[in-house]
mmCIF file of C-alpha atoms in Angstrom:
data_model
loop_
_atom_site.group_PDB
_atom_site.id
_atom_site.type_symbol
_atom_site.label_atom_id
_atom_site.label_comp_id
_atom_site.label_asym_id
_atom_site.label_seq_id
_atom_site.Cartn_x
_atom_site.Cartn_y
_atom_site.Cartn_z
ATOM 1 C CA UNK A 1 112.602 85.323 141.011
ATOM 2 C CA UNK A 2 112.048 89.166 141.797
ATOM 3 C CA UNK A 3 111.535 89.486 138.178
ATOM 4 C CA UNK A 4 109.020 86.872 137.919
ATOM 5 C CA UNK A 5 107.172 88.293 140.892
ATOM 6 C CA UNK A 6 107.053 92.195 139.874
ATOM 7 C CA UNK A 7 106.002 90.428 136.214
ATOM 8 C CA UNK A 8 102.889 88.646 137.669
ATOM 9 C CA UNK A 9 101.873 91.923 139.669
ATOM 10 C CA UNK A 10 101.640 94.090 136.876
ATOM 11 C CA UNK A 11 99.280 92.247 134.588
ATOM 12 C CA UNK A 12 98.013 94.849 132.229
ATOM 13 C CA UNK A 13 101.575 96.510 131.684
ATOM 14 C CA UNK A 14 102.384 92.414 130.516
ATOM 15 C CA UNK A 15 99.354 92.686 128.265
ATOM 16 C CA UNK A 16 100.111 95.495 126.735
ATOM 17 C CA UNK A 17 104.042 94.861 126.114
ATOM 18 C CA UNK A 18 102.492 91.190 124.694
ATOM 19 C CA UNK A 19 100.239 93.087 122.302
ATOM 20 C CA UNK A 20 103.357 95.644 121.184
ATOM 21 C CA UNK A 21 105.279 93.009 120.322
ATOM 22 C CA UNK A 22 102.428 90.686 118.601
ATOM 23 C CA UNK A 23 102.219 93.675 116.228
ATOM 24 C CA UNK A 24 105.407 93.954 115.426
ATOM 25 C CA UNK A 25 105.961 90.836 114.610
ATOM 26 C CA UNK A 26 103.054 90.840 112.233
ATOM 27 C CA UNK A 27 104.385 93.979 110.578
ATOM 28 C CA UNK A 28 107.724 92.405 110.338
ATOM 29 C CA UNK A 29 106.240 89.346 108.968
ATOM 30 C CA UNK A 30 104.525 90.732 106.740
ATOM 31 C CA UNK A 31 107.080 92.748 105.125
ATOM 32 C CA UNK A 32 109.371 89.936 104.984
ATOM 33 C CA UNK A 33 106.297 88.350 102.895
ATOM 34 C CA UNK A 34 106.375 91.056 100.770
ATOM 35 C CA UNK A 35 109.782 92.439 100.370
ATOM 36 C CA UNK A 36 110.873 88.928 99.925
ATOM 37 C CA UNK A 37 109.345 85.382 100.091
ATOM 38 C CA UNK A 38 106.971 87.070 98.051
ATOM 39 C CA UNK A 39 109.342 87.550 95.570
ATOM 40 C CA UNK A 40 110.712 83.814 95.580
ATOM 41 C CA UNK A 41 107.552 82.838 94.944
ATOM 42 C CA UNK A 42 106.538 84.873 91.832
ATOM 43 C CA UNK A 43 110.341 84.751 90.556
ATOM 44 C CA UNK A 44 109.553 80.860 89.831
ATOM 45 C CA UNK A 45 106.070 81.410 88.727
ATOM 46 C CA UNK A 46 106.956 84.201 85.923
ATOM 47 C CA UNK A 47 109.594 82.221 84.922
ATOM 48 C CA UNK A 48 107.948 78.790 84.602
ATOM 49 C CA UNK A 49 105.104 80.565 82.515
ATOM 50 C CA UNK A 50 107.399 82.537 80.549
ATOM 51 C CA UNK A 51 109.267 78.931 79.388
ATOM 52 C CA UNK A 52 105.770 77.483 78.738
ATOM 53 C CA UNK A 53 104.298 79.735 76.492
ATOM 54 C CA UNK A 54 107.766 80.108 74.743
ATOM 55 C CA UNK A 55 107.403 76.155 74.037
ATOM 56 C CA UNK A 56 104.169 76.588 73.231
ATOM 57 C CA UNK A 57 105.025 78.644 70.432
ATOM 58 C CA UNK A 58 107.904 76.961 69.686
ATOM 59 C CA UNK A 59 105.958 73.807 69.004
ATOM 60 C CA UNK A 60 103.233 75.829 67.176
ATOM 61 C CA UNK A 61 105.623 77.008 64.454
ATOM 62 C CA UNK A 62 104.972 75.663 61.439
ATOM 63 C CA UNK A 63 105.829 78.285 58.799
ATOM 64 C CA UNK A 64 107.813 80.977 58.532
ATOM 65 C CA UNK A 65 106.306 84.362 58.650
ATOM 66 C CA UNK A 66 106.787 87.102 55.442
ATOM 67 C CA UNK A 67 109.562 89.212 56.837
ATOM 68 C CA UNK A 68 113.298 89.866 56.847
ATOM 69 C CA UNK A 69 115.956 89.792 59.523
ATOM 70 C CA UNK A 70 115.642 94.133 58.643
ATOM 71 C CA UNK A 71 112.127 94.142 57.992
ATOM 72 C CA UNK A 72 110.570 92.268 60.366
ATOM 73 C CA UNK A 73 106.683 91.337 60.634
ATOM 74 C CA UNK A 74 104.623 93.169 63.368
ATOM 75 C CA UNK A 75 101.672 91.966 65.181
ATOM 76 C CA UNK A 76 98.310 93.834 66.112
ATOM 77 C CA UNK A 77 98.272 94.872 69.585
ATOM 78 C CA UNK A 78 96.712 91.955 71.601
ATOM 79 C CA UNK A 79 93.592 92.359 74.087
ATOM 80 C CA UNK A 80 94.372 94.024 77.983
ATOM 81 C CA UNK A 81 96.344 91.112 79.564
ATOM 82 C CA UNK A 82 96.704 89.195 76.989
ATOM 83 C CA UNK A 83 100.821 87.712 76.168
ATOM 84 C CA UNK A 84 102.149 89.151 73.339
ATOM 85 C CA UNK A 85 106.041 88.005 74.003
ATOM 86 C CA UNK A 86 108.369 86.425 75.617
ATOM 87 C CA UNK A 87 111.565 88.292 76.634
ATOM 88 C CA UNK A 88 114.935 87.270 77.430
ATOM 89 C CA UNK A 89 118.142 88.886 78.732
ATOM 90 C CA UNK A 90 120.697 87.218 78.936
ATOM 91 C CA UNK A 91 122.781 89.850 81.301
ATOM 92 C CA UNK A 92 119.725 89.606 83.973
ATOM 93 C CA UNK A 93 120.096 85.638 84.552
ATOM 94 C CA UNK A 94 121.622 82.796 81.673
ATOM 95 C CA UNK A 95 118.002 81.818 82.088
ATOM 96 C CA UNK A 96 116.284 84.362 82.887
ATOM 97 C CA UNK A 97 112.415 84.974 80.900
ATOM 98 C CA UNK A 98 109.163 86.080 81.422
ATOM 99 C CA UNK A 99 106.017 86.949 79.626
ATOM 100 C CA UNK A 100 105.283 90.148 78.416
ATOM 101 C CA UNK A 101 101.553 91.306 78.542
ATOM 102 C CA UNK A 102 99.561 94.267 77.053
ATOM 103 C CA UNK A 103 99.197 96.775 79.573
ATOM 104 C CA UNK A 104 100.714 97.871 82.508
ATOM 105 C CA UNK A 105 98.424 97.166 84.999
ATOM 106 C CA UNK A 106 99.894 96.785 87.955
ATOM 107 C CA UNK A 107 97.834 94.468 89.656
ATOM 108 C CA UNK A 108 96.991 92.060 86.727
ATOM 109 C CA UNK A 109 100.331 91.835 84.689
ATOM 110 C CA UNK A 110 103.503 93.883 86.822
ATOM 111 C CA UNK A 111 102.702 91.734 90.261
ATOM 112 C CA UNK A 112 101.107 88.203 88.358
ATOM 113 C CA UNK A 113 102.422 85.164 88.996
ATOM 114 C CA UNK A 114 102.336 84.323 85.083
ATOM 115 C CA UNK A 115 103.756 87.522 83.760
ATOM 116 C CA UNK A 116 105.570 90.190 85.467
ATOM 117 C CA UNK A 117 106.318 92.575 82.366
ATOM 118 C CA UNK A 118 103.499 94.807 80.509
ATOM 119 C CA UNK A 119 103.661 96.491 77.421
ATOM 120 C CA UNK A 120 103.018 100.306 77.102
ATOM 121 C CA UNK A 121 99.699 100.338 75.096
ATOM 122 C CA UNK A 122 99.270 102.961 72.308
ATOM 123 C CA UNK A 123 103.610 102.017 71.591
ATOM 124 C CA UNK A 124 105.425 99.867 68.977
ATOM 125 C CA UNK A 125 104.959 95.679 68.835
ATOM 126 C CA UNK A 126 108.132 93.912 68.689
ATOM 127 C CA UNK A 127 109.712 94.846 65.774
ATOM 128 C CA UNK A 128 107.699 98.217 64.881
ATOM 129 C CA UNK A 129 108.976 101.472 63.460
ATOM 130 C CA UNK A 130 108.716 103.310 66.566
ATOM 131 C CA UNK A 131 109.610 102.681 70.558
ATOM 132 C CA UNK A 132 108.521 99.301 71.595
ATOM 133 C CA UNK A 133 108.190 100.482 75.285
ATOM 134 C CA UNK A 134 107.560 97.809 78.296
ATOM 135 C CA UNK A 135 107.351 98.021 82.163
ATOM 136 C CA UNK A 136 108.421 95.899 85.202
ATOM 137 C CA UNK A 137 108.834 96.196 88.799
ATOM 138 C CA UNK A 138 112.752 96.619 89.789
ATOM 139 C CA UNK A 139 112.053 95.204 93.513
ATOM 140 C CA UNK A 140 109.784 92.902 94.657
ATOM 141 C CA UNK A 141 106.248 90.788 93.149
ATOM 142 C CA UNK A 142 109.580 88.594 91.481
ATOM 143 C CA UNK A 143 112.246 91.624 91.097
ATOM 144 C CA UNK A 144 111.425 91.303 87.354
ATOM 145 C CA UNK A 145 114.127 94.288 86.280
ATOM 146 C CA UNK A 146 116.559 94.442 89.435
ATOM 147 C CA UNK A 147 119.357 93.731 87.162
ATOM 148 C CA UNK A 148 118.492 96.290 84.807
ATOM 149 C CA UNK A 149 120.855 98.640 86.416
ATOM 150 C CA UNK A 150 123.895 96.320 85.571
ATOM 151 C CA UNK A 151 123.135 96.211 81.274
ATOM 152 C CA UNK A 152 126.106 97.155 79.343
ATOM 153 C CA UNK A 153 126.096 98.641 75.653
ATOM 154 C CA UNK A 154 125.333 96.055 73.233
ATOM 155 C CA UNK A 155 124.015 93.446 75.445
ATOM 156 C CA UNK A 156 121.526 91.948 73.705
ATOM 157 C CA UNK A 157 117.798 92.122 74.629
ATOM 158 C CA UNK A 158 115.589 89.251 73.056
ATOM 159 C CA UNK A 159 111.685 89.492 72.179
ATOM 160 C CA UNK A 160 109.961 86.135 71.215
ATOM 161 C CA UNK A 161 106.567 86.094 69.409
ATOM 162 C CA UNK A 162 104.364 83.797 67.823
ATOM 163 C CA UNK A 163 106.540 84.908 64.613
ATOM 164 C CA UNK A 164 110.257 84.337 65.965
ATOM 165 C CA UNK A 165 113.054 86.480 67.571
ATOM 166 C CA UNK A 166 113.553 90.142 67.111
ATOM 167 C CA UNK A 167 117.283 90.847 68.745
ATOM 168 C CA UNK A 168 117.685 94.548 70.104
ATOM 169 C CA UNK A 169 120.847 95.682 71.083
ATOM 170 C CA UNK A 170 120.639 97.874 74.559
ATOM 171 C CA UNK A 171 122.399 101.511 74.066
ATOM 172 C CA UNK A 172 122.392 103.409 77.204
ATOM 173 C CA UNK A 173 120.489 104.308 80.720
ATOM 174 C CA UNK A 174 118.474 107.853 81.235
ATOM 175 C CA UNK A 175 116.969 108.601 84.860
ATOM 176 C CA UNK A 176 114.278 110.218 85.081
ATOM 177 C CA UNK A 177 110.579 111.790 87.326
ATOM 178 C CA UNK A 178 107.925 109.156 87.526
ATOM 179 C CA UNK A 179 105.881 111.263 85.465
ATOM 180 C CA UNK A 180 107.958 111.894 82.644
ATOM 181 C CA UNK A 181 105.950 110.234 80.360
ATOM 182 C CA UNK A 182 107.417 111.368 76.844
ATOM 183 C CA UNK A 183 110.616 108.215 77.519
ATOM 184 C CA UNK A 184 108.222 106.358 75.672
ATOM 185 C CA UNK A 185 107.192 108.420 72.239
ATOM 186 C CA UNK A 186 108.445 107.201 69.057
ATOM 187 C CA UNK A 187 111.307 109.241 69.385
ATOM 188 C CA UNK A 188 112.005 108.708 73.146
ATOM 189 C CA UNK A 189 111.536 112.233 74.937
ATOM 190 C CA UNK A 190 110.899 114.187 71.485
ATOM 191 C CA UNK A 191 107.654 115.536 71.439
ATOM 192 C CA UNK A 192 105.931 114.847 67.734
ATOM 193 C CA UNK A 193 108.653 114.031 66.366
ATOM 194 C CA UNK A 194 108.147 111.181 63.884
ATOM 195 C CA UNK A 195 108.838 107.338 64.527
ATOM 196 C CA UNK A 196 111.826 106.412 62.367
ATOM 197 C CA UNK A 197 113.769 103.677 64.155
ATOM 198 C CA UNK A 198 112.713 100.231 65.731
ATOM 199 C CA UNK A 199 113.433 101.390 69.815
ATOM 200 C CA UNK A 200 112.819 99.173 72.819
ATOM 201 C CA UNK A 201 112.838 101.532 76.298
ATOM 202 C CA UNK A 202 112.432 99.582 79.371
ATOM 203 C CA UNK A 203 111.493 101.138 82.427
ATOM 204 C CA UNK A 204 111.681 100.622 86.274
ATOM 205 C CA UNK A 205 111.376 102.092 89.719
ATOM 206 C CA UNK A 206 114.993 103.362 90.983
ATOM 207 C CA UNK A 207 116.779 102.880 93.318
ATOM 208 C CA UNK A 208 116.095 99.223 94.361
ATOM 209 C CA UNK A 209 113.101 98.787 96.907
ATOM 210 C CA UNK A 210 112.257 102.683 96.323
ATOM 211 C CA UNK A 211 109.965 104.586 93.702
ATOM 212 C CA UNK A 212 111.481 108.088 93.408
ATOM 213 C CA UNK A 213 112.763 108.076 90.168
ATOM 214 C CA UNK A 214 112.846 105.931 87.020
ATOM 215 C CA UNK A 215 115.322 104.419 85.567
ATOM 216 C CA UNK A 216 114.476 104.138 81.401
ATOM 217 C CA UNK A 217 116.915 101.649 79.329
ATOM 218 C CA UNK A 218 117.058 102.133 75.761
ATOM 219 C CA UNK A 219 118.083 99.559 73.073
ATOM 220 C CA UNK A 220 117.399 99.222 69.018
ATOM 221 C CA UNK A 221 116.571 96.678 66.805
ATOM 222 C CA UNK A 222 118.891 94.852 65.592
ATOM 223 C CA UNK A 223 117.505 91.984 63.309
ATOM 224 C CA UNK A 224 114.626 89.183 63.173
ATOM 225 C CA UNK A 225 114.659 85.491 62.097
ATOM 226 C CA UNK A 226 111.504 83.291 62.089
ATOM 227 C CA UNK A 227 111.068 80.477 65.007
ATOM 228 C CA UNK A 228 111.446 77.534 62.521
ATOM 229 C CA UNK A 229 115.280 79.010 62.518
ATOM 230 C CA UNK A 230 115.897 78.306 65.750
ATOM 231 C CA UNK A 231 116.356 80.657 69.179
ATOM 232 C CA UNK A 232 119.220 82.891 68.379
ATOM 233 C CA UNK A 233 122.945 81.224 69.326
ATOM 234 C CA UNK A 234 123.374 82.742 72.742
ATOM 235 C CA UNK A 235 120.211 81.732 74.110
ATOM 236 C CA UNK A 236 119.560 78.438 71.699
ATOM 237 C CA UNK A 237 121.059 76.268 74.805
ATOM 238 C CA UNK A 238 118.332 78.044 77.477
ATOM 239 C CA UNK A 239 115.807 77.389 75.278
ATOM 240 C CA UNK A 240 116.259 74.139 74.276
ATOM 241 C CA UNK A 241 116.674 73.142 77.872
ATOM 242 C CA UNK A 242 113.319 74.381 78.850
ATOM 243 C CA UNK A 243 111.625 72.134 75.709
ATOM 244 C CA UNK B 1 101.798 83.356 122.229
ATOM 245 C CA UNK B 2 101.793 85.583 125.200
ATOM 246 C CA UNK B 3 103.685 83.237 127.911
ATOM 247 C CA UNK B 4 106.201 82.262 124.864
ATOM 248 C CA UNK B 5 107.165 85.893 123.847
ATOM 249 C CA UNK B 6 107.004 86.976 127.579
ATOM 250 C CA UNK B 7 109.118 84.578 128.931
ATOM 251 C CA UNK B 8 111.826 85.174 125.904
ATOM 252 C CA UNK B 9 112.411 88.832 126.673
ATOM 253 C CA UNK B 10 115.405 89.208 128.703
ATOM 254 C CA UNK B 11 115.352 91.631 132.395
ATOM 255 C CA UNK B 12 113.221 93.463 134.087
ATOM 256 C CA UNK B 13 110.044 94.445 133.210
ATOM 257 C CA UNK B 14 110.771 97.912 131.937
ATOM 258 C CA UNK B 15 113.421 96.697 130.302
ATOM 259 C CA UNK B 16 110.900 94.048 128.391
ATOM 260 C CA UNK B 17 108.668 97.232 127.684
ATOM 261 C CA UNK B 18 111.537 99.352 126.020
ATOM 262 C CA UNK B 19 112.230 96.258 123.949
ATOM 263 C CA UNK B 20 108.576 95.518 123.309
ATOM 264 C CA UNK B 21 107.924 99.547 122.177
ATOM 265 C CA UNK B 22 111.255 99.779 120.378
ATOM 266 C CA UNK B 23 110.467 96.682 118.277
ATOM 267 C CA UNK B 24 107.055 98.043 117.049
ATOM 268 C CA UNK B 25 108.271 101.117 116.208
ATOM 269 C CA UNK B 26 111.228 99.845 114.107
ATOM 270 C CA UNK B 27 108.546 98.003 112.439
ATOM 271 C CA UNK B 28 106.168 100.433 111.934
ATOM 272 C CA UNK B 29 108.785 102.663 110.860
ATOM 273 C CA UNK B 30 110.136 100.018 108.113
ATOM 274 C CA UNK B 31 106.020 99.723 107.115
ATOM 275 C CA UNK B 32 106.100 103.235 106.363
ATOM 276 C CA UNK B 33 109.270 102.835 104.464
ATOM 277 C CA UNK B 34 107.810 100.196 102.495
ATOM 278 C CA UNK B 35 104.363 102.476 101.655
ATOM 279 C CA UNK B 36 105.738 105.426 100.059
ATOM 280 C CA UNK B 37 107.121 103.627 97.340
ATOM 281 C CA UNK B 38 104.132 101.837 96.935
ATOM 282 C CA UNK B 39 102.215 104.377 97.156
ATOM 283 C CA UNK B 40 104.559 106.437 94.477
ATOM 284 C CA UNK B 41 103.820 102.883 92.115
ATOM 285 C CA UNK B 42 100.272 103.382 92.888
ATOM 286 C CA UNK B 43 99.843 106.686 92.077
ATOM 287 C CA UNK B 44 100.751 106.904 88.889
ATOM 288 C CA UNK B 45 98.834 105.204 86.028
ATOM 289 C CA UNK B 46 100.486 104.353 82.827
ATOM 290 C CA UNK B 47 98.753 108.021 81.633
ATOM 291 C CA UNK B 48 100.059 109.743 84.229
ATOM 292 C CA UNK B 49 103.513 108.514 84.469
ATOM 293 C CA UNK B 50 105.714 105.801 83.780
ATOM 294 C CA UNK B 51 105.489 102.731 86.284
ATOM 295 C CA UNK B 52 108.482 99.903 87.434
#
């Protein structure tokens, strides 16, 4: 009761205690909103569009494209935003996808609801000579490339376009400044220096839920085959589920 | 909101205000945490630097 008493006597001390810890429960709600509900929210989003537009294309394929499994076809670049593949990785969910989308725009493609990874414009399409190079938040707007971190040498990295499947192979991890832009020449960190393999180098903020650092993964082509031929074997189940 | 937080916090009153100023500044302070790397993402453009 002395408590209650000595509370109603000092009114403006209550008021301001009430309006400390109003805003701190904004600021923690709002980083929970961000850091993760957020997250939940877009996770399902990405991935629902990612499965639609690879159905889409799936039900869209008619022919075969010209092309071998070692010489595959290549697109032209799309427009800004627009999808130009779907990606899967197998070691980052048994269903995990999402759309990838020219440029890496933060606001319109990296934290979408409908796409989540960009492609590096000015770099290789899927299946170019050169260093097909794409971008995707590590933590939070859907934790696109968390997992990235946990890819293991020949885990296979797969890129779905209009034309079929190109299968890379990942190779190994480099860390790196945020502005360390040459990760994603031709030749990844070679200055000039001619394109002469088909590269994919993925990149992401590191560590988890901080930007300090990047953390690039590198993988190579490894062969194509045409959508009429089916998803590849380790991901024909996932994909037929989602149809 | 006020009579439903008030009433929640435990002991005296100056014990409510340490609670009350310790709670916004652990919040704040994980705010703060949360804006530098978003600021870092922010920052850098794709011709400036990588982004993730």
């Amino acid at each position: 009761m002395t408590h209650r008493k000595n509370r109603c006597q000092v009114t403006p001390l209550r008021y301001a205690a009430d309006a400390f810890v109003t805003a701190g429960l904004i600021v923690v709600l709002f980083l929970g909103w961000e850091t993760w509900f957020n997250s939940i929210v877009l996770n399902a989003g990405q991935s629902a569009a990612a499965s639609t537009l690879s159905q889409t294309w799936i039900s869209h394929a008619a022919t075969a494209p010209a092309g071998s499994p070692a010489d595959p076809p290549v697109d032209a670049a799309p427009g800004a935003t627009e999808p130009l593949a779907v990606i899967y990785v197998p070691r980052l969910g048994s269903d995990w996808e999402r759309t990838i989308r020219e440029t890496v725009d933060t606001e319109t493609v990296l934290n979408s609801y409908d796409a989540g990874v960009g492609h590096y414009p000015g770099t290789a399409m899927p299946g170019g000579v050169g260093n097909f190079a794409i971008a995707a938040h590590d933590s939070g707007y859907g934790n696109t490339f968390i997992d990235v971190s946990k890819l293991q040498i020949g885990d296979a990295i797969y890129i779905q376009t209009p034309d079929g499947w190109y299968t890379y192979r990942f190779r190994n991890f480099q860390y790196v400044q945020p502005d360390q832009v040459n990760v994603l020449n031709a030749v990844p960190t070679v200055n000039g220096a001619p394109a002469g393999a088909r590269l994919i180098t993925m990149t992401t903020c590191n560590p988890p839920f901080h930007a300090v650092e990047r953390l690039i993964a590198y993988g190579s082509f490894e062969s194509f085959q045409p959508l009429t031929a089916g998803a590849p074997a380790e991901i024909a189940a996932t994909v037929a589920s989602k149809g | 909101m006020y009579t439903l937080i008030w009433r929640a916090l435990p002991g005296p009153l100056w014990l409510s205000i340490v609670l009350a100023v310790a709670l916004v500044c652990a919040a704040w302070f994980c705010l703060v945490a949360w804006l530098f790397p978003m600021a870092d993402r922010w920052l850098y453009s794709d011709s400036s630097g990588t982004v993730g």
